[in-house]
């Protein structure tokens, strides 16, 4: 007769252990699983991606209902096991079921720590732990605007990013003076803060929460220093506590967690504990990789396979916030007896620190470029001795003194975990390569799920591929444009052309998107590609655009908008200035500001006032919100300046009139200077024109934002017509080959200046590019005018509409 095994906790650690056990001893046990949540086993890690709009609830299920059936597992969801009789070997649940066991696994996970503040029981105060919390946040974002996240750790920041994507204003309250203080040093933390502030997050540091304000529902949070912040939603993310109530009630030894030995045995015979509820050698872990390692040991033990036991884990973390690369592993803090190698590049926003003690790498922090993460992590885990070559660990030596990623893979045992998020070992990846013919990171992802969650293990997966197949055997596959597809930008655009696909829905269906609704990354990208390929046929999909582009104005931190009318070349008239002044008074605009692009910005406009204000202005939209031509900055040039050799203003106005409204992969800024003194700063623009004696220099690929880049010289031309011809060809080439959201500076570096020069060298090719761009330009209408004239569009400017459109498109 089969022995009976019972698992309490249908979460990541417990079910993974059962999966391992089924592989090692398929027919040895009759299995029963109890889970408090009403769902089959799902990937809790990916709740952050669901909240951010990058994955769908259905994508995060690890084992669906049929998996339990196919493996003859009896599953009781919605049941809380509340008693274990360790003498009679029976468990019972709150709903009255009792089941006997021969072996019992406790994998009850953790409970989020809720600060015991007065008012913490109010409506709108939640944790971020499970599907229910995630759904509450998504629902709340449809009705409310202000979110406060307490806790600036991994969970708090991922929650905050998700809430921003849901169109909420987000303030993160942190007790410490710097973010992710448990994972980062101050330098990395302040770089992280800067990046997140640019994404729109606000921070309240060194703040100790005192009282949650509001009647039935939360309205704010007061701190011990007396200050307050408004809140319609408070998410507590201040750490977790092992869930050991069941063990405690049943007389099983607990301390910080349920106490186990190296074989995951508790003090009660035949009762084991794994996962976040467990304390092993004094440590309770809060990341999945160690929990999977515990499960693997326990599965072996239960299957009668020899094992040395669980020895504890070194952990690494990666923040799952798009656009931010942060990695931390081991002991990252400076302490007596440690020394560190640091590299900091403020231009590229990169920081790397490796901590060394007694000749061994014991910790690392990486920001901006985390490609060394898995190599350093392997060194930390292997206790690699780097005495005498400490600097080469980070800086490289060109002579191969330190081990490469592939060498480190060679040293790994088959059981070692490569992908922490999905519990995939080196052995499983090697097997997928050898038995299933996988030859790229994407193949491995499809076969084993390795690299499918946070993506932090991609470099290590690539090293395993190289280790098995050699460098020539590995297929380098372009990144999918988002998590919904493995197809890259070029493949998608090619399919749109050749298969004549005309809507985002059609693209997603025909190209078999894993998430049929798409996500906040692919929907606007597809809308752009479709418009670029089919300028006449494609109808712009408003719902696929981000909030600023839907509303043709920039949303501000208080939910109002900013209005910037077009002012060609930065030139205005007394009449227009008077009109703008009167309108600013009429709509009680709190701030009128001259922008860096030489225009006038009316800030603090209510959404419902936008169409009225546009009608009164009777000026074209300045597209200050769009992936489009923003401004053409000009100096006064030969019109007034003593040094000017050409008419910079006239040239700038011609360029702005020609390219206004053009949809581009990312925003485009231009400038024209009337002489090489370059007062219009043309050499940090996407397209800069600088007058020289007898003509113009055309400069390309500049960027003045976070990643400052000076332009490269494209060519010199003689006439204004040539400036227009070259700029048209250049912009259309960028439109046709740029990835959505890729600025010209990044595009130029990817494609290469020489390729661009060669492509645009012939006048016939330039003429063809110009024909296509002129076609696209001829079809564009001013959006403000359209909205004023079109009743149904105008109606969408009521405050209620924005709430319902909040969806995933920030
Ligand atoms: C939003 C979010 C993002 C995360 N991101 C990452 C990440 O990027 N990387 C990483 O490594 N980790 C991450 N984590 C942590 C990771 O999800 C946890 O470490 C992991 O889920 C813990 O697994 P577990 O099985 O121990 O516990 P859980 O997954 O919590 O499973 C325990 C289950 O047991 C059930 N249960 C408890 N008591 C009983 C009972 N008495 N009877 C029946 N059922 C019971 C619970 O309801 C729960 O479903 C994240 C966590 C969250 C919330
Ligand atoms: N990417 C990832 O690996 C990832 C993502 C999400 C969650 N997780 C895991 O989930 C668990 C929960 O995450 P977490 O971020 O809540 O835990 P945590 O313990 O890592 O961080 C909690 C943070 O809250 C701060 N804090 C504590 N009390 C506070 C207070 N009163 N006010 C303001 N701030 C306060 C702490 O300084 C700390 O930085 C952890 O085990 C974490 O590792 C991991
Ligand atoms: S760039 Fe030359 S022409 Fe233009 S304002 Fe400066 S000095 Fe005058
Ligand atoms: S470690 Fe996160 S996806 Fe592999």
GROMACS .gro file of N, CA and C and ligand atoms in nm, residues 45 48 113 115 129 150-158 173-176 178-183 207-209 236-240 276 285-287 316-320 454, ligand 2:
model
  170
   45UNK      N    1   0.579   3.549  -0.707
   45UNK     CA    2   0.676   3.649  -0.755
   45UNK      C    3   0.617   3.736  -0.865
   48UNK      N    4   0.395   4.097  -0.888
   48UNK     CA    5   0.448   4.231  -0.919
   48UNK      C    6   0.429   4.260  -1.068
  113UNK      N    7   0.383   4.154   0.750
  113UNK     CA    8   0.378   4.223   0.878
  113UNK      C    9   0.294   4.350   0.862
  115UNK      N   10   0.184   4.689   1.033
  115UNK     CA   11   0.218   4.778   1.145
  115UNK      C   12   0.094   4.797   1.231
  129UNK      N   13   0.053   4.055  -0.081
  129UNK     CA   14   0.103   3.920  -0.061
  129UNK      C   15   0.041   3.821  -0.157
  150UNK      N   16   0.393   5.190   0.243
  150UNK     CA   17   0.484   5.200   0.358
  150UNK      C   18   0.588   5.089   0.344
  151UNK      N   19   0.714   5.127   0.336
  151UNK     CA   20   0.823   5.030   0.320
  151UNK      C   21   0.893   5.048   0.187
  152UNK      N   22   1.019   5.087   0.192
  152UNK     CA   23   1.096   5.107   0.068
  152UNK      C   24   1.190   4.991   0.043
  153UNK      N   25   1.141   4.868   0.066
  153UNK     CA   26   1.219   4.748   0.033
  153UNK      C   27   1.177   4.697  -0.104
  154UNK      N   28   1.216   4.573  -0.135
  154UNK     CA   29   1.186   4.514  -0.267
  154UNK      C   30   1.036   4.517  -0.297
  155UNK      N   31   0.959   4.469  -0.199
  155UNK     CA   32   0.815   4.457  -0.222
  155UNK      C   33   0.750   4.594  -0.236
  156UNK      N   34   0.789   4.687  -0.149
  156UNK     CA   35   0.730   4.820  -0.152
  156UNK      C   36   0.755   4.888  -0.285
  157UNK      N   37   0.877   4.877  -0.336
  157UNK     CA   38   0.910   4.945  -0.462
  157UNK      C   39   0.840   4.879  -0.580
  158UNK      N   40   0.829   4.746  -0.576
  158UNK     CA   41   0.758   4.679  -0.686
  158UNK      C   42   0.609   4.715  -0.681
  173UNK      N   43   0.678   5.560   0.170
  173UNK     CA   44   0.722   5.603   0.303
  173UNK      C   45   0.825   5.503   0.352
  174UNK      N   46   0.942   5.554   0.390
  174UNK     CA   47   1.046   5.460   0.432
  174UNK      C   48   1.103   5.507   0.565
  175UNK      N   49   1.125   5.413   0.655
  175UNK     CA   50   1.170   5.450   0.790
  175UNK      C   51   1.319   5.485   0.791
  176UNK      N   52   1.393   5.424   0.702
  176UNK     CA   53   1.537   5.442   0.696
  176UNK      C   54   1.570   5.566   0.612
  178UNK      N   55   1.775   5.561   0.360
  178UNK     CA   56   1.789   5.526   0.218
  178UNK      C   57   1.713   5.397   0.185
  179UNK      N   58   1.672   5.390   0.057
  179UNK     CA   59   1.585   5.281   0.011
  179UNK      C   60   1.658   5.147   0.007
  180UNK      N   61   1.583   5.040   0.015
  180UNK     CA   62   1.636   4.903   0.008
  180UNK      C   63   1.760   4.890   0.097
  181UNK      N   64   1.747   4.943   0.219
  181UNK     CA   65   1.861   4.943   0.311
  181UNK      C   66   1.905   4.802   0.349
  182UNK      N   67   1.818   4.702   0.326
  182UNK     CA   68   1.857   4.565   0.359
  182UNK      C   69   1.932   4.499   0.244
  183UNK      N   70   1.933   4.564   0.127
  183UNK     CA   71   1.997   4.502   0.011
  183UNK      C   72   2.105   4.588  -0.054
  207UNK      N   73   1.075   5.850   0.784
  207UNK     CA   74   0.942   5.883   0.835
  207UNK      C   75   0.888   5.764   0.913
  208UNK      N   76   0.844   5.793   1.033
  208UNK     CA   77   0.789   5.689   1.119
  208UNK      C   78   0.638   5.706   1.124
  209UNK      N   79   0.564   5.608   1.075
  209UNK     CA   80   0.418   5.621   1.068
  209UNK      C   81   0.358   5.613   1.208
  236UNK      N   82   0.096   4.819   0.298
  236UNK     CA   83   0.206   4.797   0.391
  236UNK      C   84   0.301   4.693   0.334
  237UNK      N   85   0.427   4.729   0.324
  237UNK     CA   86   0.529   4.636   0.273
  237UNK      C   87   0.652   4.652   0.360
  238UNK      N   88   0.633   4.619   0.487
  238UNK     CA   89   0.741   4.641   0.584
  238UNK      C   90   0.798   4.509   0.634
  239UNK      N   91   0.796   4.409   0.550
  239UNK     CA   92   0.856   4.281   0.587
  239UNK      C   93   0.751   4.174   0.615
  240UNK      N   94   0.801   4.054   0.638
  240UNK     CA   95   0.712   3.938   0.656
  240UNK      C   96   0.750   3.864   0.784
  276UNK      N   97   0.914   2.962   0.360
  276UNK     CA   98   0.935   3.081   0.443
  276UNK      C   99   0.897   3.062   0.589
  285UNK      N  100   1.427   3.221   0.547
  285UNK     CA  101   1.450   3.289   0.418
  285UNK      C  102   1.321   3.352   0.365
  286UNK      N  103   1.338   3.455   0.280
  286UNK     CA  104   1.222   3.523   0.222
  286UNK      C  105   1.231   3.533   0.071
  287UNK      N  106   1.308   3.445   0.009
  287UNK     CA  107   1.322   3.443  -0.137
  287UNK      C  108   1.308   3.299  -0.183
  316UNK      N  109   2.064   3.601  -0.348
  316UNK     CA  110   2.083   3.721  -0.431
  316UNK      C  111   1.944   3.775  -0.465
  317UNK      N  112   1.936   3.906  -0.486
  317UNK     CA  113   1.806   3.963  -0.523
  317UNK      C  114   1.822   4.056  -0.642
  318UNK      N  115   1.711   4.068  -0.714
  318UNK     CA  116   1.706   4.162  -0.826
  318UNK      C  117   1.570   4.230  -0.818
  319UNK      N  118   1.572   4.363  -0.823
  319UNK     CA  119   1.446   4.437  -0.816
  319UNK      C  120   1.374   4.423  -0.949
  320UNK      N  121   1.244   4.389  -0.944
  320UNK     CA  122   1.170   4.371  -1.070
  320UNK      C  123   1.093   4.499  -1.107
  454UNK      N  124   1.202   3.714  -1.317
  454UNK     CA  125   1.271   3.844  -1.302
  454UNK      C  126   1.374   3.866  -1.412
  812LIG     N1  127   1.248   4.114  -0.623
  812LIG     C1  128   1.246   4.039  -0.514
  812LIG     O1  129   1.334   3.957  -0.490
  812LIG     C2  130   1.131   4.054  -0.416
  812LIG     C3  131   1.023   4.134  -0.449
  812LIG     C4  132   0.919   4.147  -0.357
  812LIG     C5  133   0.925   4.081  -0.237
  812LIG     N2  134   1.032   4.003  -0.208
  812LIG     C6  135   1.040   3.933  -0.077
  812LIG     O2  136   0.918   3.946  -0.010
  812LIG     C7  137   0.939   3.969   0.128
  812LIG     C8  138   0.871   4.095   0.173
  812LIG     O3  139   0.933   4.209   0.114
  812LIG     P1  140   0.947   4.345   0.194
  812LIG     O4  141   1.007   4.445   0.102
  812LIG     O5  142   0.818   4.376   0.260
  812LIG     O6  143   1.047   4.306   0.312
  812LIG     P2  144   1.190   4.358   0.354
  812LIG     O7  145   1.206   4.314   0.496
  812LIG     O8  146   1.293   4.318   0.254
  812LIG     O9  147   1.182   4.517   0.349
  812LIG     C9  148   1.097   4.594   0.431
  812LIG    C10  149   1.146   4.738   0.430
  812LIG    O10  150   1.054   4.815   0.502
  812LIG    C11  151   1.124   4.907   0.581
  812LIG     N3  152   1.043   4.936   0.700
  812LIG    C12  153   1.030   4.860   0.813
  812LIG     N4  154   0.944   4.920   0.899
  812LIG    C13  155   0.902   5.034   0.840
  812LIG    C14  156   0.813   5.138   0.878
  812LIG     N5  157   0.750   5.137   0.995
  812LIG     N6  158   0.793   5.240   0.792
  812LIG    C15  159   0.856   5.243   0.672
  812LIG     N7  160   0.943   5.148   0.633
  812LIG    C16  161   0.965   5.044   0.714
  812LIG    C17  162   1.255   4.839   0.616
  812LIG    O11  163   1.356   4.934   0.641
  812LIG    C18  164   1.283   4.755   0.493
  812LIG    O12  165   1.369   4.820   0.403
  812LIG    C19  166   1.088   3.972   0.149
  812LIG    O13  167   1.129   3.845   0.192
  812LIG    C20  168   1.142   4.001   0.011
  812LIG    O14  169   1.270   3.944  -0.007
  812LIG    C21  170   1.136   3.988  -0.294
   0.00000   0.00000   0.00000
